[in-house]
């Protein structure tokens, strides 16, 4: 394995891609054994920038051991895969998920509620996810988020989380949670801890919440956002973002601040645009004068439509049948195609080498019936081009969505060849021998399998016969 250790990180990721495609073609019940053998050599087997093909993921989830599932959990980016790994409820897999930088918000929330201490130390920290958890209305999630001390958040974030916990469990739950905090570096936390030290913490908790979430706190932030060295559009943007936070606005105090000239005009315009701004306060914010009794007031601002989360439309599109294309250097007869496969190396497409036969030519040969897929599988070189083309996500999908294609036929025959080779079981050493050879092997797939078998021969049984 010395040659494999000398590969660069990019070369290793490329090799992992080829191995994942090959694993798709291995018989279902033997995939975990092959992946385990490769994992012994390359602990970052699934780290390749994207998820493995679906057949590989399903085999790991259903048949893999804890070590193999944890390796997948370290890198999986698909939300359904992450949720399936979470549902296994295995501490080692949970720890791997919490170290996965592609971890989604929903799965992270579930892990955070299950084990807040572990989530607070996991490497997959996203400040936006943490902020959403602090602002969430779920008391369990907010409590878990409060135990995570990382990140920089608005002044209202942790104060809102404390109020969510208090609304669900009262002062007793707030006091129990405050006792778990390692320190009180955040001012909102310090206020809550000081309130919990009192015999009756309720009025002190009210004061702490008002200090961070009340109208006074809002007006202070709006005045701070009114910077003369920033363009007006930037000031409005910052003020609108401040108003999205859950402040408890007393509109009478807002009107008093405008009448007392303690509220910048830009802040008054932004506040007036809120749908919950009363008409009489909107008049004060617009004119700077109190409303005249009996004079009609303008209607309130229209309620903005709630933003809808993006949902990818479901697609039932199936590639239509297409007539076979150009066969290129393979010619128009079976003999010319055989001769080209014996003497020439197939490339991925014409951009690699315009003079060489490429996969598009090969698909046309099979769709025209010049050669059978079984015959072509035994002649295509290099082996990794074949296994990666038919084993990747779009390759195995073609088996059901474009069964008429040459690629689909090659997928079936390549899988059949590997099934015959692995019949009766394959020792781990033989699977491991494939890892450094697959990518750069110049010959055909049968030649590769023969070389691997010769490098790792079967052990003789007690009667002296090889198994």
CSV table of N, CA, C and O in Angstrom, one decimal, residues 279-281 283-284 287 289-293 295 297:
chain,number,residue,atom,x,y,z
A,279,UNK,N,-52.3,53.0,13.6
A,279,UNK,CA,-52.4,54.2,12.7
A,279,UNK,C,-52.1,55.5,13.4
A,279,UNK,O,-51.4,56.3,12.8
A,280,UNK,N,-52.5,55.6,14.7
A,280,UNK,CA,-52.1,56.9,15.3
A,280,UNK,C,-50.6,57.1,15.6
A,280,UNK,O,-50.1,58.2,15.5
A,281,UNK,N,-50.0,55.9,15.8
A,281,UNK,CA,-48.5,56.0,16.0
A,281,UNK,C,-47.8,56.2,14.6
A,281,UNK,O,-46.8,56.9,14.5
A,283,UNK,N,-49.0,58.0,12.3
A,283,UNK,CA,-49.1,59.4,12.0
A,283,UNK,C,-48.0,60.2,12.7
A,283,UNK,O,-47.4,61.1,12.2
A,284,UNK,N,-47.8,59.8,14.0
A,284,UNK,CA,-46.7,60.5,14.8
A,284,UNK,C,-45.3,60.3,14.1
A,284,UNK,O,-44.5,61.2,14.0
A,287,UNK,N,-45.1,62.4,10.8
A,287,UNK,CA,-45.2,63.9,10.9
A,287,UNK,C,-44.4,64.5,12.0
A,287,UNK,O,-44.0,65.6,12.0
A,289,UNK,N,-45.7,64.9,14.8
A,289,UNK,CA,-46.7,65.6,15.6
A,289,UNK,C,-47.8,64.6,16.1
A,289,UNK,O,-48.0,63.6,15.4
A,290,UNK,N,-48.5,64.9,17.2
A,290,UNK,CA,-49.5,64.0,17.6
A,290,UNK,C,-50.7,64.0,16.7
A,290,UNK,O,-50.9,65.1,16.0
A,291,UNK,N,-51.5,62.9,16.6
A,291,UNK,CA,-52.6,62.9,15.7
A,291,UNK,C,-53.7,63.9,16.2
A,291,UNK,O,-53.9,64.0,17.4
A,292,UNK,N,-54.4,64.5,15.3
A,292,UNK,CA,-55.5,65.4,15.6
A,292,UNK,C,-56.8,64.6,15.9
A,292,UNK,O,-57.2,63.8,15.0
A,293,UNK,N,-57.4,64.8,17.0
A,293,UNK,CA,-58.6,64.0,17.3
A,293,UNK,C,-59.7,64.3,16.2
A,293,UNK,O,-59.9,65.4,15.8
A,295,UNK,N,-59.7,63.5,13.1
A,295,UNK,CA,-59.2,63.5,11.7
A,295,UNK,C,-58.9,62.1,11.3
A,295,UNK,O,-58.3,61.3,12.1
A,297,UNK,N,-57.3,58.7,9.9
A,297,UNK,CA,-55.9,58.3,9.9
A,297,UNK,C,-55.6,57.4,8.7
A,297,UNK,O,-56.6,56.7,8.3
